[in-house]
PDB file of C-alpha atoms in Angstrom:
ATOM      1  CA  UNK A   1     -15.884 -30.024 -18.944  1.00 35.00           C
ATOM      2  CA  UNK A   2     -15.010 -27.119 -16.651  1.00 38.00           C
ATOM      3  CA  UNK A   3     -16.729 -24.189 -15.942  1.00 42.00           C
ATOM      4  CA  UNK A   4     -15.196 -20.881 -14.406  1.00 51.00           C
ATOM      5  CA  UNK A   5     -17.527 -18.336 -12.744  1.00 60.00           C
ATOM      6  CA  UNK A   6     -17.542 -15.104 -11.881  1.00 74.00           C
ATOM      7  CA  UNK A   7     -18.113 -13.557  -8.496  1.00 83.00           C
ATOM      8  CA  UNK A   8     -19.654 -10.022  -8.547  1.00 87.00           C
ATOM      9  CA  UNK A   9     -19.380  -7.749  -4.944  1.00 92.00           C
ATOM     10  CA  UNK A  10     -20.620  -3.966  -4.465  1.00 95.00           C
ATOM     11  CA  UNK A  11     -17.623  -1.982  -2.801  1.00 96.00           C
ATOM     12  CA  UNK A  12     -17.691   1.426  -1.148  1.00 97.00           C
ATOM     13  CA  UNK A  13     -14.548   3.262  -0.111  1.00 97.00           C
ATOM     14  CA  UNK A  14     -15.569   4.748   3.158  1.00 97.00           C
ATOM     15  CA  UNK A  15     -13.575   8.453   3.030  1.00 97.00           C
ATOM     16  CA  UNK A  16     -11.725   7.468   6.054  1.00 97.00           C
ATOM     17  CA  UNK A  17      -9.430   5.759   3.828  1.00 97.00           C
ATOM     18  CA  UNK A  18      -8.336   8.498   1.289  1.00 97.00           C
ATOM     19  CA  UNK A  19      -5.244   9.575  -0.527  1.00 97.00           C
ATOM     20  CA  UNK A  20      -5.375  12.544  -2.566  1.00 95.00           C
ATOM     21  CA  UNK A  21      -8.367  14.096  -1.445  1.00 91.00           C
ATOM     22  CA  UNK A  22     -11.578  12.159  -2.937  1.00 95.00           C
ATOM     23  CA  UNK A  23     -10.137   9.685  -3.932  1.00 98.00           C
ATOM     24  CA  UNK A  24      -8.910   6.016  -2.531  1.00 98.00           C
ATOM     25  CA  UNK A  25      -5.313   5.138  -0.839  1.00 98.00           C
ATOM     26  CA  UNK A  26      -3.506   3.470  -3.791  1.00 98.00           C
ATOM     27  CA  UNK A  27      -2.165   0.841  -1.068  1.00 98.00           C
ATOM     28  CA  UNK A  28      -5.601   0.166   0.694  1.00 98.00           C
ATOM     29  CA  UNK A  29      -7.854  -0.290  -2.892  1.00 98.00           C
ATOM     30  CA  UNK A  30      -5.242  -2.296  -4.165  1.00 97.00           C
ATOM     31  CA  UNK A  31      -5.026  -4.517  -1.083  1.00 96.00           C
ATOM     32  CA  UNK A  32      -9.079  -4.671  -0.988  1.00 96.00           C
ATOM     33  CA  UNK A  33      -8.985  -5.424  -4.903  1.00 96.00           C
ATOM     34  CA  UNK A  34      -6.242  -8.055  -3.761  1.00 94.00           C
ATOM     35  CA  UNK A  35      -8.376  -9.898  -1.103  1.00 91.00           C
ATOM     36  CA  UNK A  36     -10.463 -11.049  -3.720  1.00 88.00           C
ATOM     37  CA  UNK A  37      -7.791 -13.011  -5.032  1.00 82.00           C
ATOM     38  CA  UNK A  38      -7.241 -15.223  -1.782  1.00 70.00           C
ATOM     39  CA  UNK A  39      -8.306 -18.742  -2.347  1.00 55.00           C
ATOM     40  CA  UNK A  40      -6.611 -18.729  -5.852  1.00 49.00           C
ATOM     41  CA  UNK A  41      -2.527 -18.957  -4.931  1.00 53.00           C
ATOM     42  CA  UNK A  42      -2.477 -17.140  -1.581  1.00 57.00           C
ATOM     43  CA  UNK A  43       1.047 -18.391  -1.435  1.00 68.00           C
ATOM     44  CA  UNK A  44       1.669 -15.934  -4.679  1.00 83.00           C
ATOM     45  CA  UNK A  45       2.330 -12.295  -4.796  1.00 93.00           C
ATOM     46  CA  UNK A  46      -0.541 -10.422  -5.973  1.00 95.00           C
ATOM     47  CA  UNK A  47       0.373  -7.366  -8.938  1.00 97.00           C
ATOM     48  CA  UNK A  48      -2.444  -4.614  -8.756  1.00 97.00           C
ATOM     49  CA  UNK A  49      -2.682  -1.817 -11.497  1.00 98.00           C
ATOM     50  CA  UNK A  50      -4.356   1.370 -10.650  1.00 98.00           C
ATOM     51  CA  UNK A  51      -6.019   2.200 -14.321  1.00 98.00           C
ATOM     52  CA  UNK A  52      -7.821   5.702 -12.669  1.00 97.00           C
ATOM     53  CA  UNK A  53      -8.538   6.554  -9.079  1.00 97.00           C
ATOM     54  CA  UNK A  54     -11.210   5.276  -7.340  1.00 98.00           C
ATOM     55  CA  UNK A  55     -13.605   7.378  -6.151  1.00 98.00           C
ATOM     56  CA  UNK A  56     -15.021   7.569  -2.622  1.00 98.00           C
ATOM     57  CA  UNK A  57     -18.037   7.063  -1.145  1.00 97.00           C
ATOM     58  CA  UNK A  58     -19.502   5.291  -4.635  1.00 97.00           C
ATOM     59  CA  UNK A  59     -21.122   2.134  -4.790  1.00 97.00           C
ATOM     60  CA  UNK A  60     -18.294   0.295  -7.686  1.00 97.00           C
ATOM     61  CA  UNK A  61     -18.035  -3.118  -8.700  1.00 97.00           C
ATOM     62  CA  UNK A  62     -15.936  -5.633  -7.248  1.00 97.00           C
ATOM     63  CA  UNK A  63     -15.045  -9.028  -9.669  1.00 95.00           C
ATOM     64  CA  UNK A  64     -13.102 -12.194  -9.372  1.00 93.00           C
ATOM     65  CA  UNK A  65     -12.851 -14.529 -12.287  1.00 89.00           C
ATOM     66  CA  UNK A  66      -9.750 -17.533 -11.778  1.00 84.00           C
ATOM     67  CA  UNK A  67      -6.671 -15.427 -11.166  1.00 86.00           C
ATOM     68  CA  UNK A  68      -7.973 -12.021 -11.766  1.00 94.00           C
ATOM     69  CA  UNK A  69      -9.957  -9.100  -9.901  1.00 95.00           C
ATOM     70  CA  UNK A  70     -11.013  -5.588 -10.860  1.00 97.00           C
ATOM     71  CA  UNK A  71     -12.627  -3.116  -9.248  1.00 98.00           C
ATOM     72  CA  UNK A  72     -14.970  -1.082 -11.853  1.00 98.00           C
ATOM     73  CA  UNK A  73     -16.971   1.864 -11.855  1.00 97.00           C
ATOM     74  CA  UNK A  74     -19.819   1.531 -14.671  1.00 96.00           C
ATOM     75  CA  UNK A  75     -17.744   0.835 -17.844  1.00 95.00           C
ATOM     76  CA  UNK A  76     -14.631   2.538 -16.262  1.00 97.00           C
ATOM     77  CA  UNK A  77     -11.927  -0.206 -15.073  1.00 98.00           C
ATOM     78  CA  UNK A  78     -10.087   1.642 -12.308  1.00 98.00           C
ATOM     79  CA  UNK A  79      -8.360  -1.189 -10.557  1.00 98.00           C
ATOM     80  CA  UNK A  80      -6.805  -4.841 -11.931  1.00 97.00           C
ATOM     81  CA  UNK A  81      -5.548  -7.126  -9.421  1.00 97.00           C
ATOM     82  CA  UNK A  82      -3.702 -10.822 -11.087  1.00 95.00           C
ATOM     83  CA  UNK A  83      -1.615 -13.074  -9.604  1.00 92.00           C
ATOM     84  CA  UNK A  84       2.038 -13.457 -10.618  1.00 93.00           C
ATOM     85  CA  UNK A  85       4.739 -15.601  -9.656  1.00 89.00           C
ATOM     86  CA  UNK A  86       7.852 -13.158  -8.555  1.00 87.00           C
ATOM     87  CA  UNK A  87      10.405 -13.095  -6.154  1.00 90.00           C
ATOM     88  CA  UNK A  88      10.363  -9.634  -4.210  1.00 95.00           C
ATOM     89  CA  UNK A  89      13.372  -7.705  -3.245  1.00 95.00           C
ATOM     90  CA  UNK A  90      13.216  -6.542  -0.064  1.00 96.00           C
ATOM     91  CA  UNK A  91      14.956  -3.682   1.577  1.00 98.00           C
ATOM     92  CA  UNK A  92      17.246  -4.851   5.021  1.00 98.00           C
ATOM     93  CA  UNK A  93      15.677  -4.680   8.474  1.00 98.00           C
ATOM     94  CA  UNK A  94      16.056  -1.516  10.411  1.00 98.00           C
ATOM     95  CA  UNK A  95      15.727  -2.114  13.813  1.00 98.00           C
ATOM     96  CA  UNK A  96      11.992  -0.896  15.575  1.00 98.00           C
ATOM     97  CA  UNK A  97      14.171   1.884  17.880  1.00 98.00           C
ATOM     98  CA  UNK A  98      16.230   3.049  14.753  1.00 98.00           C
ATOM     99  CA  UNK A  99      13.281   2.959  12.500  1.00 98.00           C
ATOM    100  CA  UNK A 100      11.451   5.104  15.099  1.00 98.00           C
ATOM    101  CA  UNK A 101      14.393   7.750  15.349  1.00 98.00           C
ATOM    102  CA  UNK A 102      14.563   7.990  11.352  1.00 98.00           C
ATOM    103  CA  UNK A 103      10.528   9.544  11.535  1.00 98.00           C
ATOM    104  CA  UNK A 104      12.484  12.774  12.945  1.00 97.00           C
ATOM    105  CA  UNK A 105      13.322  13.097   9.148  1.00 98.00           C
ATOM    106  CA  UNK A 106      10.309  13.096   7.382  1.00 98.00           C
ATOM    107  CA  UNK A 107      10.382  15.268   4.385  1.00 97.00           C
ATOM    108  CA  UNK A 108       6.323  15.321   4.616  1.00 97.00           C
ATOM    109  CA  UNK A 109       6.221  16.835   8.073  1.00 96.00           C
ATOM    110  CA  UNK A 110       7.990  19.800   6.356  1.00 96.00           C
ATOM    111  CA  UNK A 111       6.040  19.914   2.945  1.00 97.00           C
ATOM    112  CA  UNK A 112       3.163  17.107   2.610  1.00 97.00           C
ATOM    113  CA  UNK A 113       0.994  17.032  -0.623  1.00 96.00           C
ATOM    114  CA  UNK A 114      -1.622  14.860   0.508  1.00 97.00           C
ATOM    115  CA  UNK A 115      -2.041  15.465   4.331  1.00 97.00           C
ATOM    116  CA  UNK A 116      -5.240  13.760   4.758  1.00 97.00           C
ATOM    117  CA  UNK A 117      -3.613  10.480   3.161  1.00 98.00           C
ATOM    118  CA  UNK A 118      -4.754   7.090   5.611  1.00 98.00           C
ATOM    119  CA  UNK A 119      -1.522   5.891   5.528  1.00 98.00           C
ATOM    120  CA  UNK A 120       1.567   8.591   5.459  1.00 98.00           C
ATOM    121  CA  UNK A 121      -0.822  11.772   6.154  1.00 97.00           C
ATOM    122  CA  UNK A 122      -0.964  14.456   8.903  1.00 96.00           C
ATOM    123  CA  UNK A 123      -4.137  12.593  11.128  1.00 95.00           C
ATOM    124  CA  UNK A 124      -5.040  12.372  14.603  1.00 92.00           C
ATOM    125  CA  UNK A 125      -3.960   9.216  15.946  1.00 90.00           C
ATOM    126  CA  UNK A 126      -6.112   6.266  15.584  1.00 90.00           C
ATOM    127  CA  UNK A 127      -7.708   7.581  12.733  1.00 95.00           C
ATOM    128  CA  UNK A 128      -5.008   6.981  10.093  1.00 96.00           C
ATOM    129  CA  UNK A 129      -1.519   5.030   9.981  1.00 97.00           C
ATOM    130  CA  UNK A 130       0.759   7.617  10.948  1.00 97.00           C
ATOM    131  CA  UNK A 131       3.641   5.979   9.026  1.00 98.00           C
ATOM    132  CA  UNK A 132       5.840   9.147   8.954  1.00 98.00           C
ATOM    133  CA  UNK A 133       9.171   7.385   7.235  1.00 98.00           C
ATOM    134  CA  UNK A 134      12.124   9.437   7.249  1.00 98.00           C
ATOM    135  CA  UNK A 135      16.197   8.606   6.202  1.00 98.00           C
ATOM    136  CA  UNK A 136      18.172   5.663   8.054  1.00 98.00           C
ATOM    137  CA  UNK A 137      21.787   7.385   8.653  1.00 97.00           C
ATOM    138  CA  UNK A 138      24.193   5.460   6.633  1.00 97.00           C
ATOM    139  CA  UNK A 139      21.930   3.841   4.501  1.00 98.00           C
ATOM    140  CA  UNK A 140      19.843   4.184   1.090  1.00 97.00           C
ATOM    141  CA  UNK A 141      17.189   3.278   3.470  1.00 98.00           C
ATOM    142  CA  UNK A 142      13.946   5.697   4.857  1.00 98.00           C
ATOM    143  CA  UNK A 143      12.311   4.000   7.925  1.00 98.00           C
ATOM    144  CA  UNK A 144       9.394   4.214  10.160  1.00 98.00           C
ATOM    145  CA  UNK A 145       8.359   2.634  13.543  1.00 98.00           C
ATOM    146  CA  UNK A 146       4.919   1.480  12.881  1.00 97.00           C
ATOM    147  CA  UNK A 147       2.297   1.472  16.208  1.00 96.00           C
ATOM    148  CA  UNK A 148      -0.756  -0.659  15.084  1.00 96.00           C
ATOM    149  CA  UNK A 149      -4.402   1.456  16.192  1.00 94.00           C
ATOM    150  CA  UNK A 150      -6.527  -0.473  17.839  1.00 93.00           C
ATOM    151  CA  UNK A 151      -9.265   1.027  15.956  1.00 94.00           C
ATOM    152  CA  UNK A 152      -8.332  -0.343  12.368  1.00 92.00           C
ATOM    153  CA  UNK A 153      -9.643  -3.867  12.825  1.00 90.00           C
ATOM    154  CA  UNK A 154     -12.730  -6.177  11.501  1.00 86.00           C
ATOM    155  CA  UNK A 155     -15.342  -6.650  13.476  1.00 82.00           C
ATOM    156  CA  UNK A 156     -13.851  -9.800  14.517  1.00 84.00           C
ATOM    157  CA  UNK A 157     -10.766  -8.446  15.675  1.00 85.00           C
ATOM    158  CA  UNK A 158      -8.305  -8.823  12.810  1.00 88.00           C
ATOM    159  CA  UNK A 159      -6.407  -6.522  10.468  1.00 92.00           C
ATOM    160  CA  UNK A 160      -7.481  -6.562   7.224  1.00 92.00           C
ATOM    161  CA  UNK A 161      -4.768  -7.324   4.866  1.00 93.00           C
ATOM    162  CA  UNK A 162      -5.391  -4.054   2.939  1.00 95.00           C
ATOM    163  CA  UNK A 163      -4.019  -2.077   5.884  1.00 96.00           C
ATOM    164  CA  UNK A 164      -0.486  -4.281   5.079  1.00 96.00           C
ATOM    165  CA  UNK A 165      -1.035  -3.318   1.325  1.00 97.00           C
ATOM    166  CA  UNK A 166      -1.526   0.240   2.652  1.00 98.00           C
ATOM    167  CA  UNK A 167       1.576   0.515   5.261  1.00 98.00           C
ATOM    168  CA  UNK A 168       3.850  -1.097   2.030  1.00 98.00           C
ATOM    169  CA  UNK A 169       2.391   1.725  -0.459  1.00 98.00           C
ATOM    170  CA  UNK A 170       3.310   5.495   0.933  1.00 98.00           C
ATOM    171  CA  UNK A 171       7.043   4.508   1.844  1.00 98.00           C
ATOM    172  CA  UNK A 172       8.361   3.782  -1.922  1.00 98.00           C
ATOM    173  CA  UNK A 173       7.419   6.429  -2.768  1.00 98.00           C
ATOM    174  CA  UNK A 174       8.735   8.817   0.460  1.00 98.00           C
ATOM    175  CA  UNK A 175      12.210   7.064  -1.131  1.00 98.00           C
ATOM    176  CA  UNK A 176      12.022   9.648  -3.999  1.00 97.00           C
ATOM    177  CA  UNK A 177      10.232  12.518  -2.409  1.00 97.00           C
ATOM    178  CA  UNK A 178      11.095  16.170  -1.205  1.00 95.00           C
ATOM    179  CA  UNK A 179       8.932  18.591   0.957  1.00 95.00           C
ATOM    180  CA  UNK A 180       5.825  18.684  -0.949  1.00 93.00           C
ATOM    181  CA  UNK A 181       6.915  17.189  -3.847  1.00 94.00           C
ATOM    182  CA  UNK A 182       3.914  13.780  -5.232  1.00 95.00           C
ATOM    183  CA  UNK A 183       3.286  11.221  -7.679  1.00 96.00           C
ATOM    184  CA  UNK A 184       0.813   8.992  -7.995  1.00 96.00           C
ATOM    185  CA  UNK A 185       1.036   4.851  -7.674  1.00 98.00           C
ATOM    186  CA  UNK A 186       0.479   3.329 -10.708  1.00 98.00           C
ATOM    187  CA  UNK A 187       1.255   0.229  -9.749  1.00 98.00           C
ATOM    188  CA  UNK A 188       2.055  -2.198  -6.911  1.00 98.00           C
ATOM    189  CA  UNK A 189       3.109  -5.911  -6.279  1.00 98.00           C
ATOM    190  CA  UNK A 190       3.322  -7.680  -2.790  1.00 97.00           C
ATOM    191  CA  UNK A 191       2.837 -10.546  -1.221  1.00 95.00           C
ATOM    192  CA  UNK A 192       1.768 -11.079   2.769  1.00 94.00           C
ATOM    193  CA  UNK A 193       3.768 -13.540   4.512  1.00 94.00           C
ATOM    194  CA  UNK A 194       2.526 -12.782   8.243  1.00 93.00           C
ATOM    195  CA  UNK A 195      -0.563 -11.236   9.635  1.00 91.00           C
ATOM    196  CA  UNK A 196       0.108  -8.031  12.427  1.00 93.00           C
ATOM    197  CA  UNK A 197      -1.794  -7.425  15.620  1.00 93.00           C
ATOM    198  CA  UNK A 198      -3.383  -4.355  16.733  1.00 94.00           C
ATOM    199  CA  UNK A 199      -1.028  -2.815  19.093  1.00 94.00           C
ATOM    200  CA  UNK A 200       1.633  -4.527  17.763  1.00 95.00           C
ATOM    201  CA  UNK A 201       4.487  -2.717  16.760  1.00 97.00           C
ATOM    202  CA  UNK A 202       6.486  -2.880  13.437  1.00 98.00           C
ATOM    203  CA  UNK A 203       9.560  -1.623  11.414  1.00 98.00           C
ATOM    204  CA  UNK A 204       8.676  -0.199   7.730  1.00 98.00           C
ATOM    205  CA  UNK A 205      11.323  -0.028   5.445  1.00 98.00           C
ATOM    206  CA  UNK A 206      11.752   1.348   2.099  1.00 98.00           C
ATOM    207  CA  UNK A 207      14.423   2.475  -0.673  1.00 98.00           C
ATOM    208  CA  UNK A 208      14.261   3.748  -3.905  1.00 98.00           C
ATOM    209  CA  UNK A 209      14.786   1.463  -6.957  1.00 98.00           C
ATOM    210  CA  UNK A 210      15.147   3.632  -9.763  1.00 97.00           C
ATOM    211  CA  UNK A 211      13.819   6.287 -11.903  1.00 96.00           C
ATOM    212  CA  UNK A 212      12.733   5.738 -15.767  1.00 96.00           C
ATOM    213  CA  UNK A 213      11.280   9.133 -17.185  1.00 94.00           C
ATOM    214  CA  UNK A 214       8.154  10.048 -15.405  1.00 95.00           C
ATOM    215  CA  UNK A 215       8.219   6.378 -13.534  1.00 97.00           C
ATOM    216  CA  UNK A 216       9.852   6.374  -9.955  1.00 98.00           C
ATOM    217  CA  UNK A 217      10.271   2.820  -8.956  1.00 98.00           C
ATOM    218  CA  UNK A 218      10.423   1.693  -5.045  1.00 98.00           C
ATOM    219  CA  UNK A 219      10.864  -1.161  -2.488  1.00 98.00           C
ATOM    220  CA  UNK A 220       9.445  -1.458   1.111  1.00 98.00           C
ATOM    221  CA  UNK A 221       8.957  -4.201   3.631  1.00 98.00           C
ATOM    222  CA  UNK A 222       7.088  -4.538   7.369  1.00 98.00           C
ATOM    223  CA  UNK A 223       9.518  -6.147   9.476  1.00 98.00           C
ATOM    224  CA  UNK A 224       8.403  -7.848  13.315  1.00 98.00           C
ATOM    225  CA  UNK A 225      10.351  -6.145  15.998  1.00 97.00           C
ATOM    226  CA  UNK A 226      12.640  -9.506  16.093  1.00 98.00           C
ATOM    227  CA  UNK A 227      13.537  -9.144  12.298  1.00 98.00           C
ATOM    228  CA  UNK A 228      10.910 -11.628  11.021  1.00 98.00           C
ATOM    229  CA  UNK A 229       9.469 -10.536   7.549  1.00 97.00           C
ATOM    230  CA  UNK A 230       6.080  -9.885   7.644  1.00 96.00           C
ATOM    231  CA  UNK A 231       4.725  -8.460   4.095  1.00 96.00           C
ATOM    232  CA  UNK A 232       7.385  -6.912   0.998  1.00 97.00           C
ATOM    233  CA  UNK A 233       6.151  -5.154  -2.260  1.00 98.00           C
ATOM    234  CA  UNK A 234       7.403  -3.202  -5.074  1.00 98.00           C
ATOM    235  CA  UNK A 235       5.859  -0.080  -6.312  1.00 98.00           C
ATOM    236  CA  UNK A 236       5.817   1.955  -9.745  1.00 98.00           C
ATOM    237  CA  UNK A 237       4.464   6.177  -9.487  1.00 98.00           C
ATOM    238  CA  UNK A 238       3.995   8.468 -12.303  1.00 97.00           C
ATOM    239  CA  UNK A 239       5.111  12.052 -11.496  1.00 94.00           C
ATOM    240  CA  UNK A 240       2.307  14.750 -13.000  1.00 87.00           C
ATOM    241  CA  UNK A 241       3.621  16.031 -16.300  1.00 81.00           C
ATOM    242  CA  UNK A 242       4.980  19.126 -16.535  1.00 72.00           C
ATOM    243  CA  UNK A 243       3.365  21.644 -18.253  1.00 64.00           C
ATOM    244  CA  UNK A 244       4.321  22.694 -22.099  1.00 55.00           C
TER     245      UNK A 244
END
């Protein structure tokens, strides 16, 4: 006979990693909710489901049991992280120079909802991501040449993978999105095929994938300067309803 346990953690979202204001980047919590998973199929891609957004600067809990995590903050499930067996579709490389010249036309530097986002907001270098994506000419393609901070690492040097989860996040949905105009990820599948370096520099692509009522449906991928893929996910947002 078999037994499966459980293994509890207490998380904290430090503020530094925000989305909409008090609460968590969609991308980062679900990569952190994610890392609990490795050791189970890391050679799988990982679906996470934002149930509520996580609050920051909370003591939540963090659980793994077999192929399952969720994040959980007294009886409220907020985040639910499984692993599935899917084949992403990933958008085509853009080039690190192109990809750089396509920030020019970010929508967000006009109108940004969420300025103090960690990953696509307005901050002072080295504090968040700076991924400012912005339309590929000729293409169904927005694009962004990513610069690694040094100052986003472990203590023992390394990226975390939830910085990945976070670069792959913001850009599906920039694929739908005017000046000023939000939704907010409800869900998000990837899988990491390659770690990145601090100081390293990267291509992140995205396109959009669809629309189904209130769902907008996206696509992105981190691409090595050479082409190499490096991480790809798909993404699902739910635009705010519209008053009666």
């Amino acid at each position: 006979m078999t037994t499966t346990s459980e293994l509890q953690t207490v998380l904290t979202v430090p503020a530094r990693f925000r989305g909409p204001e008090g609460s968590a980047n969609g991308g980062w919590i679900a990569g952190t909710v994610s890392e609990a998973l490795h050791g189970a199929r890391p050679d799988s891609a990982v679906e996470v489901t934002l149930h509520a957004p996580t609050p920051l600067d909370t003591e939540l809990s963090l659980r793994h049991l077999a192929n399952t995590a969720t994040l959980t903050h007294g009886d409220k499930l907020l985040v639910e992280a499984i692993t599935v067996a899917e084949k992403l579709d990933v958008p085509d490389f853009v080039p690190f120079n192109d990809a750089a010249k396509a920030e020019g036309g970010f929508v967000g530097l006009v109108g940004h909802a969420f300025p103090g986002c960690f990953a696509c907001g307005l901050r002072g270098p080295g504090d968040g991501l700076r991924i400012f994506p912005g339309p590929v000419p000729g293409t169904d393609l927005i694009a962004a040449g990513w610069r690694v901070p040094m100052t986003i690492t472990d203590a023992d040097g390394t990226v975390p993978g939830a910085i990945l989860w976070a670069a792959l996040d913001c850009p599906t949905g920039w694929a739908h999105f005017g000046p000023g105009e939000f939704a907010l990820l409800g869900r998000l599948t990837a899988r990491i095929h390659r770690r990145i370096y601090p100081g390293g520099t990267y291509s992140v692509v995205a396109r959009a994938a669809g629309r189904e009522g209130r769902k907008l449906f996206g696509e992105s991928a981190v691409y090595e300067t050479d082409g190499t893929l490096v991480a790809a996910a798909k993404a699902t947002w739910i635009t705010p309803a519209r008053p009666a």
